[in-house]
Coordinates of N, CA and C in Angstrom, one line a residue:
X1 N 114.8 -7.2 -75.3 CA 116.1 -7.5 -75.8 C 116.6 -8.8 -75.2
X2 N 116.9 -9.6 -75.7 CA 117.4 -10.8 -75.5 C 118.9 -10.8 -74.3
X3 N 119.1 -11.8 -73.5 CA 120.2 -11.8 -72.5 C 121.2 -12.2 -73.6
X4 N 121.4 -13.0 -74.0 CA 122.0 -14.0 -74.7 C 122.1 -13.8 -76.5
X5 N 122.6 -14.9 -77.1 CA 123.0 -14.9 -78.7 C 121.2 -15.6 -78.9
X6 N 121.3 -15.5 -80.2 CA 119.6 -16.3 -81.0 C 120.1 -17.7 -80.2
X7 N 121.1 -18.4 -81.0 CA 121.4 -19.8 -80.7 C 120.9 -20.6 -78.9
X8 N 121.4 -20.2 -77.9 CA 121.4 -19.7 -76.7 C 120.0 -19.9 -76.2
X9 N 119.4 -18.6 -76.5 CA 118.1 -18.0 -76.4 C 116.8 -19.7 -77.0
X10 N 116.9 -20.0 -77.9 CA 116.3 -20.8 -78.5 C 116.6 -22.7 -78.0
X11 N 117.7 -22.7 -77.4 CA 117.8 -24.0 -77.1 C 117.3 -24.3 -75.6
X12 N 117.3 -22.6 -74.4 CA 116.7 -22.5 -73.4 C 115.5 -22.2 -73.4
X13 N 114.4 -21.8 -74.5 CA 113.5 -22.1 -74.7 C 112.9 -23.3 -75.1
X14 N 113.4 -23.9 -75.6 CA 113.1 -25.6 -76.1 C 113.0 -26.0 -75.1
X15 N 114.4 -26.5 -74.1 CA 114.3 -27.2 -73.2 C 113.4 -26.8 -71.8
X16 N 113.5 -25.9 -71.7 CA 112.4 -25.0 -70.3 C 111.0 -25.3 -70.8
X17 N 110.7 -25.7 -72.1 CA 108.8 -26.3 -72.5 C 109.4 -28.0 -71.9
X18 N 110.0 -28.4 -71.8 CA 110.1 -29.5 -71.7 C 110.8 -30.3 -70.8
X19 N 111.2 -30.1 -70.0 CA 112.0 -30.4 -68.7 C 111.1 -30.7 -67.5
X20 N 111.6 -32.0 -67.3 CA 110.6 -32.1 -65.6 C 111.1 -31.6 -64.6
X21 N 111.3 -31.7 -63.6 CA 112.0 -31.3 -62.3 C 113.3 -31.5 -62.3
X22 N 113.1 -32.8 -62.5 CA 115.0 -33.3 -62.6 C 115.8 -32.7 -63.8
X23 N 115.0 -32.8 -64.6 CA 115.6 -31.7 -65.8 C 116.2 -30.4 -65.7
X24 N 115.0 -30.0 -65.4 CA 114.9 -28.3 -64.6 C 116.4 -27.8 -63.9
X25 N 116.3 -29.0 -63.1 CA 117.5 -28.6 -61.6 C 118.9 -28.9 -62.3
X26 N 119.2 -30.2 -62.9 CA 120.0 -30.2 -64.1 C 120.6 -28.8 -64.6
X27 N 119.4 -28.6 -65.7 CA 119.8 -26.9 -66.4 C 120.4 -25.8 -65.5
X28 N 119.4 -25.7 -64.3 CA 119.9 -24.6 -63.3 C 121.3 -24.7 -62.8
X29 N 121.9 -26.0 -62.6 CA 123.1 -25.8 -62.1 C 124.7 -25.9 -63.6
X30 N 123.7 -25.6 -65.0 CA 124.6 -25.7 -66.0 C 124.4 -24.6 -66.3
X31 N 123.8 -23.5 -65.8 CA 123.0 -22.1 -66.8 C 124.3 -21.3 -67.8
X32 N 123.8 -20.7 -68.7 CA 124.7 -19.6 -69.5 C 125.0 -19.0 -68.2
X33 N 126.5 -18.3 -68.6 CA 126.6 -17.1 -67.6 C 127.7 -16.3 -69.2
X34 N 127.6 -15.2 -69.0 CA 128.2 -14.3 -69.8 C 130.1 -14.2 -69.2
X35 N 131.0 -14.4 -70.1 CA 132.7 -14.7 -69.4 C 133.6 -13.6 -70.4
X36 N 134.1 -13.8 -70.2 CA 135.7 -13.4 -70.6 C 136.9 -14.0 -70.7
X37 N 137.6 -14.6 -71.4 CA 139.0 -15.2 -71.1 C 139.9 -14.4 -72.1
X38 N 141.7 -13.9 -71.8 CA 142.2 -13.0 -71.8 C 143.6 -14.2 -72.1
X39 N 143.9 -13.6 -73.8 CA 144.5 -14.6 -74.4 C 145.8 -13.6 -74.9
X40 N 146.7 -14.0 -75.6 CA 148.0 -13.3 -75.8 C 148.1 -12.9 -77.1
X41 N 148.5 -12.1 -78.1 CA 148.0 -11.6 -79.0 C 149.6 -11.0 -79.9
X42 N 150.7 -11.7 -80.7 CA 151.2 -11.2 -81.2 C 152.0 -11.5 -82.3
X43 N 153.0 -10.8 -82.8 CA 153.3 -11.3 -84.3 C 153.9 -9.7 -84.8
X44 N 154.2 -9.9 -85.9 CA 154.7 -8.2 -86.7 C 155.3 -7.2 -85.6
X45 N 156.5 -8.0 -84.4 CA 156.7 -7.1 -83.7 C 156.2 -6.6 -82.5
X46 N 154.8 -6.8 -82.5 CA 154.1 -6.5 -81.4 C 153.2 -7.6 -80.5
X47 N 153.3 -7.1 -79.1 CA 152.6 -8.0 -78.7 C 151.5 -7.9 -77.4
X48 N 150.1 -8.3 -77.6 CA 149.4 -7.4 -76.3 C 148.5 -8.4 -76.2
X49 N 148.1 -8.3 -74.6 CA 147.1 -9.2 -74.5 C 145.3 -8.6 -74.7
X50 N 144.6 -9.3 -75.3 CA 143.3 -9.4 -75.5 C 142.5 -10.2 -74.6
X51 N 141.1 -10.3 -74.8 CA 140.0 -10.5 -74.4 C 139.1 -10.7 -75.2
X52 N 138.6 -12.1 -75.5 CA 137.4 -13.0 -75.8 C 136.3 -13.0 -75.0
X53 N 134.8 -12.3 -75.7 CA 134.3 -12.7 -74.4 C 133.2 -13.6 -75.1
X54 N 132.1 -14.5 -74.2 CA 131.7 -15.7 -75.0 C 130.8 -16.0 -73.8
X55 N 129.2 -16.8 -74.4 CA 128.5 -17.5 -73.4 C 129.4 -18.5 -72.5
X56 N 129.6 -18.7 -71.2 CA 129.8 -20.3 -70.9 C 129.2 -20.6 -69.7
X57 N 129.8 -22.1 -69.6 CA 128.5 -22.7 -68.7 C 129.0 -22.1 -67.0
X58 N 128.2 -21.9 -65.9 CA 128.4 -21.5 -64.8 C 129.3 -22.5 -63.8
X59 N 129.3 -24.1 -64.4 CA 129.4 -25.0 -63.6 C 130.9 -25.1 -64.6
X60 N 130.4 -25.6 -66.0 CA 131.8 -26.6 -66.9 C 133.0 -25.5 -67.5
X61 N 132.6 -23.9 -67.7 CA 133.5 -23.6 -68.4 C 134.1 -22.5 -67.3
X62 N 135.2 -23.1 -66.7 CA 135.5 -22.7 -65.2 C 137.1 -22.0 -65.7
X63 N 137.6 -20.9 -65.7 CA 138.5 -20.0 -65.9 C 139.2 -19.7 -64.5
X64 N 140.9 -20.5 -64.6 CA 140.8 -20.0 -63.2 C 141.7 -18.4 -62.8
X65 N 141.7 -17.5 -62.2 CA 141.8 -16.5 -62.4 C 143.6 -16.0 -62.4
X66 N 143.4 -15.2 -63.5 CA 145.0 -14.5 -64.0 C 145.2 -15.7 -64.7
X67 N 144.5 -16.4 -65.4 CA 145.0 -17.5 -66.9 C 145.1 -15.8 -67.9
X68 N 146.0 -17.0 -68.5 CA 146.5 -16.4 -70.3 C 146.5 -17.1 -71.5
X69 N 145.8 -17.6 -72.0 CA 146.0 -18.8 -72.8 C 147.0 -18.1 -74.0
X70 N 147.4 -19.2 -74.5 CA 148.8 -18.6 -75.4 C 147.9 -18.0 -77.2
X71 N 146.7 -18.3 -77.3 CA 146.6 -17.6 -78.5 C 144.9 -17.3 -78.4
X72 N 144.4 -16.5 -78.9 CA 142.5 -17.0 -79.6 C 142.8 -18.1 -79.6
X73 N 143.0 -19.0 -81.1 CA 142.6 -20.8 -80.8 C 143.1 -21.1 -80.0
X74 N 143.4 -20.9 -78.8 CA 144.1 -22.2 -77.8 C 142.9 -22.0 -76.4
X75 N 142.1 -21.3 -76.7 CA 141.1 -20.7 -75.6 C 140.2 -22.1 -75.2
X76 N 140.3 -23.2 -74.5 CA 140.1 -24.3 -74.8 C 138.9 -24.5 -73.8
X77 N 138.2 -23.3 -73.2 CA 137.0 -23.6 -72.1 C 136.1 -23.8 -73.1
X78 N 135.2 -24.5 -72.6 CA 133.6 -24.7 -73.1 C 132.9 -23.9 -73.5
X79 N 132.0 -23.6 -74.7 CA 131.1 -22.5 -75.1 C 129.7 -23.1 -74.5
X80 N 128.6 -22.1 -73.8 CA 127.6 -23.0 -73.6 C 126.4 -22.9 -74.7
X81 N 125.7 -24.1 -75.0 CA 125.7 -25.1 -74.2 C 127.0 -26.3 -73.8
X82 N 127.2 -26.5 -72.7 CA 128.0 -27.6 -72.4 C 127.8 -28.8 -73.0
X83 N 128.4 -30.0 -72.3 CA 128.1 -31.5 -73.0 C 127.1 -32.0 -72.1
X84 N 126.8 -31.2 -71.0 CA 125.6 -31.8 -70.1 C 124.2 -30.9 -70.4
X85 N 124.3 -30.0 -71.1 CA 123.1 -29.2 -71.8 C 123.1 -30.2 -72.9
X86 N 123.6 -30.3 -73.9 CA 123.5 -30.9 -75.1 C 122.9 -32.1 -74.6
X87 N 123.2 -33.0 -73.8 CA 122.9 -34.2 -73.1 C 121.6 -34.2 -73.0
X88 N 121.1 -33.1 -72.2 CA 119.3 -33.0 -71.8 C 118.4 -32.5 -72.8
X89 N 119.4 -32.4 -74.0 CA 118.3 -31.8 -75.0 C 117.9 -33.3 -75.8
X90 N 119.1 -34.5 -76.1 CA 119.2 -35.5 -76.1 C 117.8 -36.3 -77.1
X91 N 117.2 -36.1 -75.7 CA 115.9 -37.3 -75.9 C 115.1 -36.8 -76.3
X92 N 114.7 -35.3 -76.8 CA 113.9 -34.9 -77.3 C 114.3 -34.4 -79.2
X93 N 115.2 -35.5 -79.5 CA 116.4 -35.2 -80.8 C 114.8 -36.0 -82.3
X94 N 113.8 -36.1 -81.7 CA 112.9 -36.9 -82.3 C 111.9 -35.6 -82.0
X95 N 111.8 -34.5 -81.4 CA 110.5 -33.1 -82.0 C 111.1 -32.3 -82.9
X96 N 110.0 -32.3 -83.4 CA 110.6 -31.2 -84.6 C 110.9 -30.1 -84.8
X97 N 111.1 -29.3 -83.4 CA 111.7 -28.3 -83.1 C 113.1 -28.6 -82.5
X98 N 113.9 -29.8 -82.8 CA 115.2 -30.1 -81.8 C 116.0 -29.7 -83.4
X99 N 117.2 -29.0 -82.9 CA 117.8 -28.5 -84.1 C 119.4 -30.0 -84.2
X100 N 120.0 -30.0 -84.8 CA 121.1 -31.2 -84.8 C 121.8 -30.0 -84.6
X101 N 122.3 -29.0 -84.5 CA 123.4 -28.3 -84.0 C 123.7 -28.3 -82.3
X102 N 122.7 -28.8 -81.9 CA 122.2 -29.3 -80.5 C 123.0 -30.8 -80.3
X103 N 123.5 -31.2 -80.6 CA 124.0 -32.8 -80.3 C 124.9 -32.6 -79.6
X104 N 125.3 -33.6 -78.8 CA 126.6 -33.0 -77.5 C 127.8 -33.3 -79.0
X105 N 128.5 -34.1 -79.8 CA 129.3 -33.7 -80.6 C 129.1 -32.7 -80.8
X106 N 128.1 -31.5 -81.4 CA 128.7 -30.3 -81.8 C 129.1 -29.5 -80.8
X107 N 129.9 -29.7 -79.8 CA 130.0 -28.9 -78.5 C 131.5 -28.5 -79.2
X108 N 131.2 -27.2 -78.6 CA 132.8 -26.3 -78.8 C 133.5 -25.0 -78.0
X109 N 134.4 -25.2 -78.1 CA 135.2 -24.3 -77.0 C 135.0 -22.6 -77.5
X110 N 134.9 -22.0 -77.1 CA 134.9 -20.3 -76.9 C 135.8 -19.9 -77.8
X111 N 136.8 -20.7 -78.4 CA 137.4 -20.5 -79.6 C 136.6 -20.7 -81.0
X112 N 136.1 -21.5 -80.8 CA 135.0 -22.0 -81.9 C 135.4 -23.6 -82.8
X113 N 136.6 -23.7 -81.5 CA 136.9 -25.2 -82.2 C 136.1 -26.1 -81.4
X114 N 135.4 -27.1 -82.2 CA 134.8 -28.6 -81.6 C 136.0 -29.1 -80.5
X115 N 134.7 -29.8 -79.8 CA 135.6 -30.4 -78.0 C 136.2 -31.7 -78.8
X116 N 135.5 -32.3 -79.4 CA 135.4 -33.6 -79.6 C 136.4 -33.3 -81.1
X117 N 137.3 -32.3 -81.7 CA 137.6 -32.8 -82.6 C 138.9 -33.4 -83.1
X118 N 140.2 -33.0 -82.0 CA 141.1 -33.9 -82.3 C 141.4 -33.9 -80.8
X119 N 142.8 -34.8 -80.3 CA 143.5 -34.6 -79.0 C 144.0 -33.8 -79.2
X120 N 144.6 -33.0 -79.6 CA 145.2 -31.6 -79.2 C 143.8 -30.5 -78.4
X121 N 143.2 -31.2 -77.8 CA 142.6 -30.5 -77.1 C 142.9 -30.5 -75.3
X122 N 144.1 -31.5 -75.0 CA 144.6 -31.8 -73.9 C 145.8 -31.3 -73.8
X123 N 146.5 -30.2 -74.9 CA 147.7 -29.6 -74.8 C 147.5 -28.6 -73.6
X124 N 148.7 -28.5 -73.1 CA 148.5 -27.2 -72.2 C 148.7 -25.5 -72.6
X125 N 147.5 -24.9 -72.8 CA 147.2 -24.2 -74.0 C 147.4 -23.0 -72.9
X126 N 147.3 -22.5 -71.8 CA 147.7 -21.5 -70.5 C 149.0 -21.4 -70.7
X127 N 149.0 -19.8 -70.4 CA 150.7 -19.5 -70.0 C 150.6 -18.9 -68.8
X128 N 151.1 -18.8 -67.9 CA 151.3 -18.7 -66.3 C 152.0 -16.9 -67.0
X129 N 150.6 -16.3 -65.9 CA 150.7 -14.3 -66.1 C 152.2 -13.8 -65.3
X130 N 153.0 -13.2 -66.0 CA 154.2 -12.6 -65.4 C 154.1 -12.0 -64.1

């Protein structure tokens, strides 16, 4: 049974045929780790908080603890791969096993919105827990 999603599973297989040392140590200190972020949830009267849970990176998609972010889309951590995985897959964007969903542009937050796709990605999207 797989740790991880197909997507995940397949881009750590790519890169682990293909990584030298420096590579290698790179990845190790970016690795998937399996998260949680716990967002606010209401409308029609009611209101409760939830939980998203999502690959992210060990190092970039750093949650600091008792966050609330004010909706699902405002969940603004990193999905991994990060922009420093995407980065090492890079130079291998020429075998024909490198997929373009792999390019550090398609990098996106645990919401499922692109990092890179507007400034409103610098709003302060946390609500401070009662």
């Amino acid at each position: 049974m797989a740790r991880y999603n197909r997507f995940v599973e397949e881009l750590l297989d790519f890169l682990l045929i293909r990584l030298d040392e420096t590579g290698f140590a790179r990845l190790v200190v970016h690795e998937p780790k399996r998260m949680s972020a716990a967002y606010f949830e209401g409308g029609g009267g009611r209101a409760e908080t939830r939980g998203a849970t999502f690959t992210g990176c060990a190092t970039c998609s750093q949650i600091p603890p008792g966050s609330l972010f004010a909706s699902y889309v405002h969940i603004n951590v990193e999905e991994w791969p990060c922009l420093h995985v995407r980065s090492l897959a890079l130079p291998f964007a020429g075998d024909p096993d490198y997929r373009d969903g792999w390019r550090p542009d398609h990098a996106v937050f645990a919401s499922g919105k692109l990092v890179h796709q507007d400034d409103d990605c610098q709003w302060p999207h946390q609500l401070p827990l009662p």
